[in-house]
């Protein structure tokens, strides 16, 4: 265990908006999820999209070249495309270098470091912009203190990976803001960070510091302010449960929403590991979360029902609600209002 | 979550024995714990100690200079001293450079990288030895697979940090070996790694990979072989529980021993966080550990009784044994035989 708490001021991962979304020559929406998600969740941060010949996806933003994006105020080019393998295709390089030379920050969540793209570092040096790796945590993350912070926090947790934690957290934060309540979405994954413009890539933090990283992600705040925190992994996941627990402890969640995909029976990619029962998932999170916040409670279940036939959807949600005693919604269909009602009712 | 499983062969952190233990000019045993621990636990790996003028600690090894250590077969100089702040003192540098120039590996668990010590990298290049940072994990650690491995595993867990997990694991491994049974101590901290000559600095691993690192630390083995794994942190620790959970899941422990310090009521350095009840600690580890090994069980409690008055020791251990139904021993006093008896009885 690392013994020295770092007292230095903490550097933060902060992006510069507005964005030019680079969709490259992607032909299938599945490989442009990052770019499309940003355009959907924060169109106000996006001045346009940049598409290469052959691109077949559309974020419904104005098509701009680099000069036009610059003129429109763009400060960052966001790599919104993620081909198989997480690498950057050779025919993208010239565009990226020209954007860097024009002074745009180049923002990437891909595995391959931007500094290894031929010519890009030099172009950025000439243009005066930054190469920003969304997967790289800021320096000087402290060891968690366990000290209770002011303000309120909701954490979106899950029965597995990729069950809608980011979507649920975003929609709850938006619903709070729509009601005129003070709320901030706190991102822990790369797409979330690009949407929020800042955040903590929690799964890339050295494990001694995971809870500490979660603590600085949601600092002290006004007593009635909600941080709505994007969860990662699952306490039941054979590979990632440690990340999930560090995030739960450091978040000191006052409330959790459990996210789940209807009809998923096995953990994705982990044959032999069943997806936990919803109530077991609620119970374990409350049990573990009490260690750093004794008043933690569950305020709802957020279910991705896309794989359910339309005629079974409502019965499925009602059955979940009966069994858990919680509001159970698909935020994409019903919206998160029922969860937000419960959360404000029990935590205010 | 990182999505690509790495298939490449895994590099391992392996030290070269025999060792020359460098105690520098340390005056208090507390700052030479690493060196003294190595000399105590693996004297057969140590050809001697190297002490500078003013050194007031003694590992009871022959005093050798670098030439004599080389002649006696030494292959590594182990930095056995850790002054406050974890740095290397200026007056140690000349000795370290001469050792590197003579071809010894220089092995350090201190925070300051060896590569930043003036002249040391050049000296190592000339001598042909390595600069080995015990705090730096090997590259290419995979994401945990959750696949059940062959062989048996015991994990020493704890109610807090620094309660005797390393000592307990070492003494249990030695007891198994003394009985002629196949057993390997698996180290997860810096001193443990130096004693074992290899291991995994688990708390320095990026958190997405913690359970994967634990998986490669204790690979498939013969059906009756025991890996005795040094635990880290505590599932109840507000900063380190995520490390502990990743290690528990990846270890797929068949058995746990819960380590505890008598009379410790608060988590060290965490006011307001009480040390958990022994039975609660056993229960939570079994509950969480079942996710990757449904047949996990507790086989004993290992208690550091140093702070108890002699006349209360036995009553304290008997009370713990009554309350938990487990053999409860101080391995430093009674030895771990009672725990090993239980472990072999229930897990064989």
XYZ file of C-alpha atoms in Angstrom:
696
model
C 0.000 0.000 0.000
C 1.290 3.444 -0.826
C 1.859 5.325 2.372
C 2.402 8.945 1.419
C -0.653 11.077 0.780
C 0.040 13.622 -1.934
C -0.783 17.160 -0.816
C -0.014 18.955 -4.075
C -2.869 20.589 -5.978
C -4.473 18.060 -8.271
C -4.176 18.471 -12.010
C -7.416 17.711 -13.827
C -8.211 16.283 -17.209
C -10.153 19.121 -18.861
C -11.029 19.414 -22.556
C -11.484 22.625 -24.513
C -14.828 23.102 -26.290
C -16.250 23.669 -28.807
C -15.496 20.465 -30.657
C -15.072 19.397 -34.251
C -16.174 15.743 -34.347
C -13.925 13.645 -36.606
C -15.868 10.721 -38.059
C -13.107 9.811 -40.557
C -14.208 7.283 -43.197
C -16.277 5.109 -40.873
C -19.054 3.182 -42.608
C -20.946 1.644 -39.651
C -22.463 3.518 -36.723
C -21.057 0.955 -34.266
C -17.538 2.234 -34.958
C -18.525 5.879 -34.523
C -20.337 5.482 -31.184
C -18.064 7.996 -29.470
C -18.663 10.739 -32.021
C -22.375 10.064 -32.314
C -22.770 9.959 -28.546
C -21.088 13.331 -28.112
C -23.223 14.902 -30.826
C -26.335 13.469 -29.183
C -25.527 14.456 -25.590
C -23.817 17.798 -26.035
C -24.680 19.269 -29.435
C -24.112 22.694 -27.892
C -20.410 21.830 -27.598
C -20.097 20.706 -31.243
C -19.550 23.187 -34.087
C -19.495 20.500 -36.752
C -18.372 17.156 -38.051
C -15.449 16.317 -40.320
C -15.978 13.348 -42.640
C -13.509 11.854 -45.099
C -14.568 10.498 -48.498
C -16.471 7.233 -48.019
C -17.816 8.083 -44.562
C -21.334 6.692 -44.210
C -22.294 7.854 -40.730
C -23.844 11.199 -39.887
C -23.938 12.941 -36.517
C -26.346 15.540 -37.957
C -23.873 18.359 -37.459
C -22.698 20.813 -40.147
C -19.930 19.349 -42.342
C -16.926 21.580 -41.827
C -13.321 21.451 -42.993
C -10.595 22.477 -40.594
C -10.481 26.112 -41.660
C -14.234 26.473 -41.382
C -14.246 24.768 -37.986
C -11.516 27.113 -36.795
C -13.500 30.095 -38.042
C -16.534 28.760 -36.171
C -14.515 28.753 -32.948
C -13.548 25.069 -32.664
C -10.814 24.447 -30.102
C -10.580 20.627 -30.196
C -10.829 17.887 -32.781
C -12.442 14.876 -31.128
C -11.556 11.477 -32.547
C -15.102 10.182 -32.749
C -14.246 6.982 -34.612
C -12.902 3.756 -33.137
C -12.097 1.063 -35.670
C -11.458 -2.527 -34.621
C -8.233 -2.776 -32.644
C -8.435 0.808 -31.442
C -5.812 2.057 -33.866
C -5.724 5.058 -36.173
C -5.869 4.356 -39.903
C -3.015 5.694 -42.065
C -5.344 7.729 -44.253
C -6.551 9.694 -41.198
C -3.095 10.982 -40.333
C -2.886 13.865 -42.779
C -6.170 15.343 -41.539
C -5.144 15.001 -37.906
C -1.808 16.695 -38.585
C -3.491 19.561 -40.418
C -5.922 20.040 -37.528
C -3.060 20.085 -35.021
C -1.110 22.513 -37.182
C -4.168 24.773 -37.201
C -3.999 24.896 -33.412
C -6.792 22.492 -32.505
C -6.298 20.188 -29.537
C -6.434 16.578 -30.747
C -8.479 14.497 -28.291
C -8.353 10.697 -28.384
C -9.636 7.812 -26.339
C -7.985 5.165 -28.517
C -5.387 2.743 -27.223
C -2.592 3.930 -29.479
C -0.917 7.037 -28.039
C -1.285 10.126 -30.207
C 2.422 10.799 -29.741
C 3.167 7.740 -31.887
C 1.301 9.047 -34.927
C 3.987 10.161 -37.374
C 4.298 13.933 -37.513
C 1.470 14.693 -35.106
C 3.552 15.860 -32.146
C 5.511 18.216 -34.386
C 2.319 19.549 -35.943
C 0.852 20.200 -32.492
C 4.022 21.977 -31.410
C 3.821 24.229 -34.466
C 0.096 24.873 -34.003
C 0.259 25.423 -30.260
C -2.467 22.897 -29.411
C -2.331 19.840 -27.170
C -2.465 16.107 -27.742
C -5.000 14.960 -25.135
C -5.267 11.280 -24.223
C -8.602 10.737 -22.522
C -7.382 7.327 -21.297
C -4.514 8.847 -19.289
C -5.340 9.878 -15.705
C -4.091 13.223 -14.414
C -0.923 13.154 -12.269
C -0.793 13.409 -8.490
C -3.971 11.500 -7.647
C -4.032 11.151 -3.835
C -4.680 8.080 -1.724
C -8.327 8.181 -0.603
C -8.858 9.934 2.717
C -12.295 8.507 3.505
C -13.301 11.971 4.717
C -17.009 12.713 4.205
C -17.587 15.404 1.609
C -20.435 17.902 1.423
C -23.097 17.696 -1.276
C -25.077 14.727 -2.602
C -23.920 11.941 -4.902
C -25.678 9.348 -7.028
C -23.663 6.511 -8.578
C -24.972 4.485 -11.532
C -23.847 0.907 -10.858
C -24.542 -2.232 -12.841
C -25.126 -5.947 -13.010
C -22.418 -6.109 -15.721
C -20.373 -3.945 -18.091
C -22.145 -2.146 -20.945
C -25.627 -2.143 -19.467
C -26.322 1.613 -19.698
C -24.539 3.198 -16.722
C -23.311 6.204 -18.701
C -26.656 6.718 -20.397
C -28.533 6.442 -17.102
C -26.258 8.881 -15.296
C -26.439 11.388 -18.136
C -30.206 11.223 -18.348
C -30.623 11.606 -14.577
C -28.252 14.596 -14.501
C -30.195 16.191 -17.360
C -33.527 15.563 -15.650
C -32.262 17.248 -12.463
C -31.025 20.219 -14.484
C -34.338 20.369 -16.373
C -36.059 20.736 -13.002
C -33.778 23.626 -12.143
C -31.788 21.687 -9.557
C -28.004 21.954 -9.222
C -26.450 18.813 -10.722
C -23.241 17.769 -12.480
C -22.596 14.656 -14.560
C -19.257 13.115 -13.460
C -17.625 11.026 -16.148
C -15.393 8.008 -15.548
C -15.042 6.600 -19.078
C -13.702 8.059 -22.291
C -16.946 8.918 -24.067
C -18.398 10.318 -20.866
C -15.314 12.494 -20.394
C -15.647 13.879 -23.908
C -19.318 14.650 -23.304
C -18.676 16.281 -19.938
C -15.490 17.985 -21.105
C -13.703 16.628 -18.059
C -13.589 13.593 -15.794
C -11.496 10.729 -14.529
C -10.626 7.640 -16.612
C -11.040 5.533 -13.520
C -10.083 2.147 -14.957
C -6.672 3.472 -16.012
C -5.736 4.598 -12.491
C -3.165 2.570 -10.522
C -5.243 0.485 -8.136
C -3.832 1.945 -4.907
C -5.362 5.243 -6.037
C -8.756 4.174 -7.426
C -10.825 5.370 -4.472
C -8.698 8.524 -4.249
C -9.413 9.252 -7.905
C -13.126 8.850 -7.220
C -12.832 11.265 -4.294
C -11.329 14.054 -6.386
C -13.812 13.413 -9.218
C -16.689 14.565 -6.999
C -15.287 17.195 -4.617
C -17.046 19.053 -1.812
C -20.070 20.917 -3.080
C -23.192 22.806 -1.973
C -25.404 20.783 0.353
C -28.195 20.415 -2.230
C -25.935 19.799 -5.243
C -26.027 16.375 -6.915
C -23.022 14.797 -8.555
C -24.359 12.085 -10.858
C -21.474 9.681 -11.320
C -20.965 7.270 -14.215
C -20.175 3.826 -12.802
C -17.791 1.246 -14.275
C -17.848 -2.540 -14.346
C -19.776 -4.415 -11.663
C -19.128 -5.640 -8.132
C -19.946 -9.078 -9.598
C -17.474 -8.899 -12.465
C -14.577 -11.381 -12.206
C -12.135 -8.898 -13.752
C -13.388 -5.432 -12.825
C -15.052 -5.702 -9.405
C -12.074 -3.997 -7.764
C -12.526 -0.942 -9.974
C -16.227 -0.869 -9.128
C -15.570 -1.122 -5.387
C -12.929 1.612 -5.383
C -15.322 3.854 -7.296
C -18.207 3.042 -4.906
C -16.091 3.728 -1.799
C -14.516 6.921 -3.136
C -17.835 8.234 -4.443
C -19.411 7.938 -0.969
C -22.692 7.518 -2.812
C -25.834 8.749 -1.080
C -27.869 6.971 -3.739
C -27.365 4.260 -6.310
C -29.266 3.352 -9.442
C -28.738 -0.234 -10.575
C -28.416 -0.585 -14.355
C -29.238 -3.826 -16.110
C -29.874 -5.212 -19.569
C -33.061 -7.247 -19.887
C -32.491 -10.799 -21.113
C -28.755 -10.802 -20.430
C -28.164 -13.968 -18.421
C -24.371 -14.370 -18.574
C -21.735 -11.704 -17.927
C -20.629 -10.526 -21.378
C -17.534 -12.489 -22.359
C -17.509 -14.544 -19.128
C -19.224 -17.870 -19.672
C -20.047 -19.528 -16.357
C -20.571 -16.199 -14.597
C -24.316 -15.520 -14.395
C -25.580 -11.961 -14.282
C -26.638 -11.372 -10.672
C -30.212 -11.107 -9.544
C -31.345 -7.467 -9.325
C -32.116 -7.625 -5.621
C -28.775 -9.300 -4.851
C -27.074 -6.538 -6.821
C -28.912 -3.825 -4.882
C -28.154 -5.511 -1.550
C -24.422 -5.955 -2.205
C -23.951 -2.355 -3.289
C -25.720 -1.076 -0.182
C -23.731 -3.423 2.037
C -20.375 -2.366 0.571
C -21.261 1.290 0.087
C -22.201 1.721 3.754
C -18.515 1.563 4.646
C -17.935 5.114 3.429
C -21.533 6.390 3.533
C -23.832 4.709 6.056
C -26.902 6.446 4.608
C -26.520 5.035 1.083
C -29.774 3.818 -0.465
C -31.051 2.500 -3.752
C -33.430 4.835 -5.602
C -34.210 2.943 -8.775
C -33.431 0.401 -11.445
C -32.554 1.466 -14.984
C -33.156 -1.234 -17.551
C -32.094 -1.416 -21.165
C -35.116 -3.170 -22.701
C -33.943 -3.049 -26.328
C -33.778 -6.838 -26.590
C -37.303 -7.375 -25.246
C -40.254 -7.770 -27.620
C -42.459 -4.673 -27.378
C -45.367 -6.634 -25.902
C -43.246 -7.935 -23.009
C -41.587 -4.660 -22.057
C -44.164 -3.282 -19.682
C -44.761 -6.591 -17.903
C -41.007 -7.023 -17.456
C -40.578 -3.582 -15.897
C -43.585 -4.090 -13.640
C -42.251 -7.422 -12.461
C -38.859 -5.842 -11.652
C -40.602 -3.041 -9.783
C -42.697 -5.502 -7.753
C -39.659 -7.604 -6.851
C -37.358 -4.734 -5.882
C -39.839 -2.164 -4.632
C -38.043 0.371 -6.811
C -39.060 2.505 -9.773
C -37.905 0.496 -12.811
C -37.655 2.303 -16.117
C -35.886 2.195 -19.443
C -34.509 5.747 -19.489
C -34.477 5.677 -23.282
C -38.238 4.999 -23.343
C -39.860 6.256 -20.135
C -37.114 8.699 -19.204
C -35.613 8.775 -15.692
C -38.285 10.948 -14.031
C -39.605 8.175 -11.774
C -36.088 7.498 -10.464
C -35.400 11.192 -9.929
C -38.696 11.536 -8.031
C -37.681 8.738 -5.673
C -34.151 10.074 -5.290
C -35.335 13.560 -4.352
C -37.998 12.131 -2.094
C -35.732 9.953 0.014
C -32.408 11.842 -0.061
C -33.429 15.494 0.217
C -13.145 -1.148 -19.140
C -10.280 -2.359 -21.295
C -11.674 -4.617 -23.949
C -8.723 -6.408 -25.515
C -7.310 -9.440 -23.753
C -3.560 -9.611 -24.223
C -2.445 -12.965 -25.571
C 1.301 -12.358 -25.564
C 3.483 -14.348 -23.149
C 3.642 -12.602 -19.808
C 6.904 -11.114 -18.622
C 7.566 -11.734 -14.950
C 9.309 -9.792 -12.261
C 12.107 -12.157 -11.204
C 15.136 -11.297 -9.062
C 18.562 -12.926 -9.247
C 19.912 -14.454 -6.034
C 22.111 -14.592 -4.087
C 21.764 -11.181 -2.523
C 24.045 -8.650 -0.880
C 21.851 -6.754 1.611
C 22.631 -3.037 1.646
C 21.859 -1.555 5.062
C 23.602 1.764 4.302
C 24.082 3.981 7.372
C 20.712 3.230 8.955
C 20.658 3.642 12.735
C 17.197 2.313 13.650
C 15.813 -1.112 12.839
C 12.479 0.404 11.766
C 14.149 1.899 8.706
C 15.861 -1.368 7.747
C 12.773 -3.592 7.967
C 13.127 -4.699 4.360
C 16.740 -5.831 4.732
C 16.186 -7.428 8.117
C 13.070 -9.225 6.884
C 14.911 -10.710 3.924
C 17.784 -11.875 6.104
C 15.291 -13.450 8.510
C 13.108 -15.196 5.926
C 15.622 -16.266 3.322
C 19.125 -16.318 4.810
C 19.980 -18.981 2.232
C 19.618 -16.324 -0.480
C 21.893 -13.817 1.287
C 25.707 -13.949 1.001
C 26.225 -10.949 3.231
C 25.403 -7.427 4.308
C 27.026 -4.151 3.287
C 27.057 -1.451 5.957
C 28.398 2.089 5.656
C 30.181 3.862 8.531
C 27.649 4.747 11.218
C 25.265 1.880 10.474
C 23.781 0.609 13.738
C 21.605 -2.256 12.545
C 22.747 -5.820 11.998
C 21.079 -8.512 9.905
C 23.500 -11.102 11.317
C 25.057 -11.762 7.942
C 28.778 -11.584 7.092
C 29.955 -8.008 6.432
C 31.199 -7.969 2.853
C 32.432 -5.271 0.532
C 31.414 -5.376 -3.108
C 34.447 -7.321 -4.294
C 34.031 -9.932 -1.568
C 30.301 -10.228 -2.265
C 31.025 -10.716 -5.959
C 33.589 -13.388 -5.107
C 30.984 -15.091 -2.909
C 28.615 -15.254 -5.890
C 26.306 -12.294 -5.196
C 24.198 -11.352 -8.200
C 22.026 -8.584 -6.715
C 22.425 -5.752 -4.244
C 19.151 -5.349 -2.371
C 18.361 -1.899 -1.034
C 17.349 -3.012 2.435
C 17.038 0.454 3.898
C 14.096 2.837 3.579
C 14.592 6.238 5.154
C 11.684 8.602 5.729
C 10.303 9.832 2.423
C 11.454 6.761 0.542
C 14.395 8.490 -1.056
C 18.029 7.477 -1.439
C 20.567 9.477 0.540
C 23.403 11.194 -1.396
C 26.110 9.372 0.519
C 24.732 5.992 -0.632
C 25.150 6.794 -4.312
C 28.845 6.000 -4.672
C 28.398 2.515 -3.197
C 25.390 1.797 -5.414
C 27.292 2.899 -8.510
C 30.285 0.732 -7.626
C 28.006 -2.272 -7.111
C 26.321 -1.668 -10.468
C 29.693 -1.252 -12.154
C 30.741 -4.595 -10.670
C 27.790 -6.204 -12.452
C 25.354 -6.611 -9.572
C 21.661 -6.021 -10.238
C 20.487 -3.127 -8.068
C 17.080 -3.963 -6.575
C 14.910 -1.256 -5.020
C 11.432 -0.935 -3.633
C 11.744 2.771 -2.893
C 9.547 5.399 -4.489
C 12.361 7.227 -6.272
C 13.231 5.482 -9.537
C 16.769 4.079 -9.656
C 17.163 5.604 -13.114
C 17.127 9.051 -11.509
C 20.143 8.377 -9.294
C 23.045 10.266 -10.872
C 25.430 7.936 -12.677
C 23.655 4.705 -11.746
C 22.193 3.867 -15.165
C 25.601 4.380 -16.789
C 27.293 2.252 -14.151
C 24.777 -0.548 -14.711
C 25.286 -0.344 -18.465
C 29.037 -0.699 -17.983
C 28.674 -3.536 -15.469
C 26.008 -5.419 -17.405
C 23.555 -5.674 -14.503
C 19.981 -4.470 -14.264
C 18.217 -1.759 -12.310
C 15.195 -3.585 -10.886
C 12.264 -1.624 -9.497
C 10.242 -3.963 -7.299
C 7.363 -1.457 -7.334
C 6.987 -1.634 -11.122
C 4.656 -4.374 -12.420
C 5.740 -6.452 -15.393
C 4.333 -5.444 -18.789
C 1.479 -7.152 -20.616
C -0.656 -8.110 -17.616
C -3.910 -9.526 -19.042
C -7.490 -8.710 -18.107
C -8.699 -11.439 -15.715
C -10.366 -14.370 -17.458
C -12.210 -15.776 -14.440
C -11.222 -19.261 -15.645
C -10.791 -21.744 -12.783
C -7.161 -22.799 -12.357
C -5.848 -26.114 -11.091
C -4.084 -26.400 -7.722
C -5.007 -24.984 -4.313
C -4.703 -21.416 -3.068
C -4.740 -19.792 0.344
C -4.971 -16.001 0.617
C -3.973 -14.136 3.778
C -6.499 -11.325 4.139
C -6.855 -8.741 6.879
C -8.985 -6.471 8.998
C -6.632 -3.587 8.066
C -3.244 -2.836 6.519
C -0.086 -3.893 8.380
C -1.636 -6.608 10.535
C 0.693 -9.475 9.572
C -0.545 -10.771 6.196
C 2.955 -11.236 4.790
C 4.267 -12.857 7.941
C 1.262 -15.187 8.162
C 1.515 -16.271 4.524
C 5.246 -16.869 4.802
C 4.922 -18.904 7.971
C 2.093 -21.029 6.532
C 4.073 -21.696 3.336
C 7.086 -22.709 5.422
C 4.994 -24.984 7.606
C 3.581 -26.753 4.531
C 7.095 -27.173 3.127
C 8.340 -28.435 6.500
C 5.676 -31.149 6.307
C 6.947 -32.124 2.876
C 3.940 -30.731 1.017
C 4.248 -28.800 -2.249
C 3.741 -25.100 -1.506
C 4.862 -21.730 -2.862
C 4.750 -18.343 -1.170
C 3.320 -15.796 -3.652
C 4.393 -12.247 -2.920
C 2.356 -9.118 -3.652
C 4.376 -6.453 -1.829
C 7.922 -5.254 -2.175
C 9.510 -7.005 0.806
C 7.646 -10.192 -0.002
C 8.877 -10.048 -3.597
C 12.473 -9.675 -2.425
C 12.070 -12.642 -0.077
C 10.422 -14.824 -2.721
C 12.697 -13.605 -5.492
C 9.639 -12.920 -7.643
C 6.058 -11.759 -7.387
C 3.586 -9.095 -8.356
C 3.492 -5.571 -6.857
C -0.268 -5.713 -6.936
C -1.032 -2.236 -5.634
C 0.973 -0.653 -8.471
C -1.074 -2.371 -11.194
C -3.562 -0.302 -13.222
C -6.938 -1.140 -11.692
C -8.493 -2.668 -14.810
C -5.794 -5.347 -14.510
C -5.682 -6.044 -10.752
C -7.546 -9.357 -10.880
C -5.629 -10.343 -14.020
C -2.359 -9.690 -12.215
C -3.541 -11.917 -9.367
C -4.409 -14.639 -11.882
C -0.913 -14.745 -13.384
C 0.688 -14.575 -9.934
C -0.707 -18.016 -9.061
C -0.887 -19.983 -12.321
C -2.215 -23.504 -12.892
C -0.420 -26.026 -10.753
C -0.514 -29.636 -9.530
C -3.810 -30.573 -7.897
C -2.261 -30.866 -4.418
C 0.014 -27.820 -4.670
C -0.698 -24.831 -2.423
C -0.006 -21.265 -3.441
C 0.086 -19.226 -0.240
C -0.661 -15.678 -1.323
C 0.263 -12.504 0.538
C -2.827 -10.282 0.787
C -2.931 -6.479 0.620
C -5.131 -3.905 2.308
C -8.578 -4.929 3.502
C -12.057 -5.209 2.015
C -13.014 -2.738 4.763
C -10.353 -0.161 3.920
C -11.728 3.142 2.569
C -8.758 3.568 0.215
C -7.569 0.059 -0.655
C -10.637 -2.214 -0.681
C -10.626 -2.304 -4.473
C -7.078 -3.711 -4.480
C -8.114 -6.324 -1.917
C -11.183 -7.354 -3.925
C -9.279 -7.653 -7.199
C -6.685 -9.791 -5.442
C -9.374 -11.965 -3.817
C -11.216 -12.501 -7.111
C -8.094 -13.169 -9.171
C -6.610 -15.480 -6.528
C -9.735 -17.694 -6.625
C -8.865 -18.580 -3.050
C -9.854 -22.033 -1.793
C -9.006 -20.884 1.720
C -8.516 -17.633 3.570
C -6.758 -16.801 6.799
C -7.921 -13.567 8.396
C -5.083 -11.523 9.903
C -5.698 -9.044 12.686
C -3.834 -6.998 15.270
C -5.124 -7.375 18.808
C -6.224 -4.094 20.391
C -6.367 -2.166 17.134
C -9.776 -0.497 17.163
C -9.474 2.092 14.378
C -8.118 1.567 10.865
C -4.555 2.899 10.937
C -4.600 6.498 9.733
C -8.399 6.515 9.214
C -10.130 8.017 12.234
C -13.838 7.217 12.203
C -13.322 3.880 10.432
C -13.481 1.118 13.050
C -11.582 -2.116 12.477
C -14.230 -4.690 11.522
C -15.373 -7.475 13.782
C -13.498 -10.715 13.038
C -16.632 -12.661 12.125
C -17.873 -9.855 9.853
C -14.481 -9.891 8.162
C -14.621 -13.661 7.636
C -18.197 -13.481 6.338
C -17.546 -10.694 3.831
C -14.483 -12.403 2.387
C -16.389 -15.646 1.926
C -19.347 -13.823 0.378
C -17.184 -11.908 -2.111
C -14.729 -14.730 -2.760
C -17.494 -17.154 -3.779
C -17.915 -15.224 -7.009
C -14.750 -16.778 -8.469
C -14.474 -19.828 -6.197
C -17.738 -21.124 -4.707
C -15.878 -23.507 -2.389
C -13.848 -20.822 -0.585
C -13.694 -21.256 3.178
C -11.986 -19.715 6.168
C -9.380 -21.936 7.856
C -8.063 -19.745 10.624
C -7.358 -16.412 12.239
C -3.806 -15.104 12.599
C -3.427 -12.524 15.328
C -0.548 -10.217 16.108
C -0.685 -10.154 19.915
C 2.404 -7.993 20.475
C 0.365 -5.202 22.071
C -1.390 -7.503 24.558
C -0.052 -7.964 28.084
C 1.356 -11.492 28.407
C -1.292 -12.516 30.928
C -4.152 -11.617 28.573
C -2.783 -13.286 25.435
C -4.166 -16.759 25.886
C -7.602 -15.604 27.011
C -7.805 -13.278 24.023
C -6.957 -16.034 21.535
C -9.383 -18.444 23.196
C -12.159 -15.888 23.040
C -11.500 -15.283 19.329
C -11.509 -19.038 18.715
C -14.816 -19.471 20.552
C -16.464 -16.623 18.672
C -15.278 -17.613 15.188
C -15.004 -21.379 15.545
C -11.568 -21.104 13.953
C -8.051 -21.888 15.124
C -6.698 -18.540 16.348
C -2.946 -18.212 16.790
C -0.188 -15.664 16.838
C 2.116 -17.252 14.240
C 5.106 -15.560 15.863
C 4.348 -17.304 19.174
C 2.365 -20.503 18.557
C 3.364 -20.939 14.929
C 0.778 -21.579 12.209
C 0.450 -25.367 12.699
C -3.133 -25.246 13.969
C -4.211 -23.237 10.913
C -2.372 -25.587 8.545
C -4.026 -28.585 10.221
C -7.463 -27.086 9.597
C -6.590 -26.056 6.051
C -5.399 -29.533 5.101
C -8.338 -31.132 6.882
C -11.073 -29.189 5.108
C -9.546 -28.473 1.688
C -7.684 -31.675 0.824
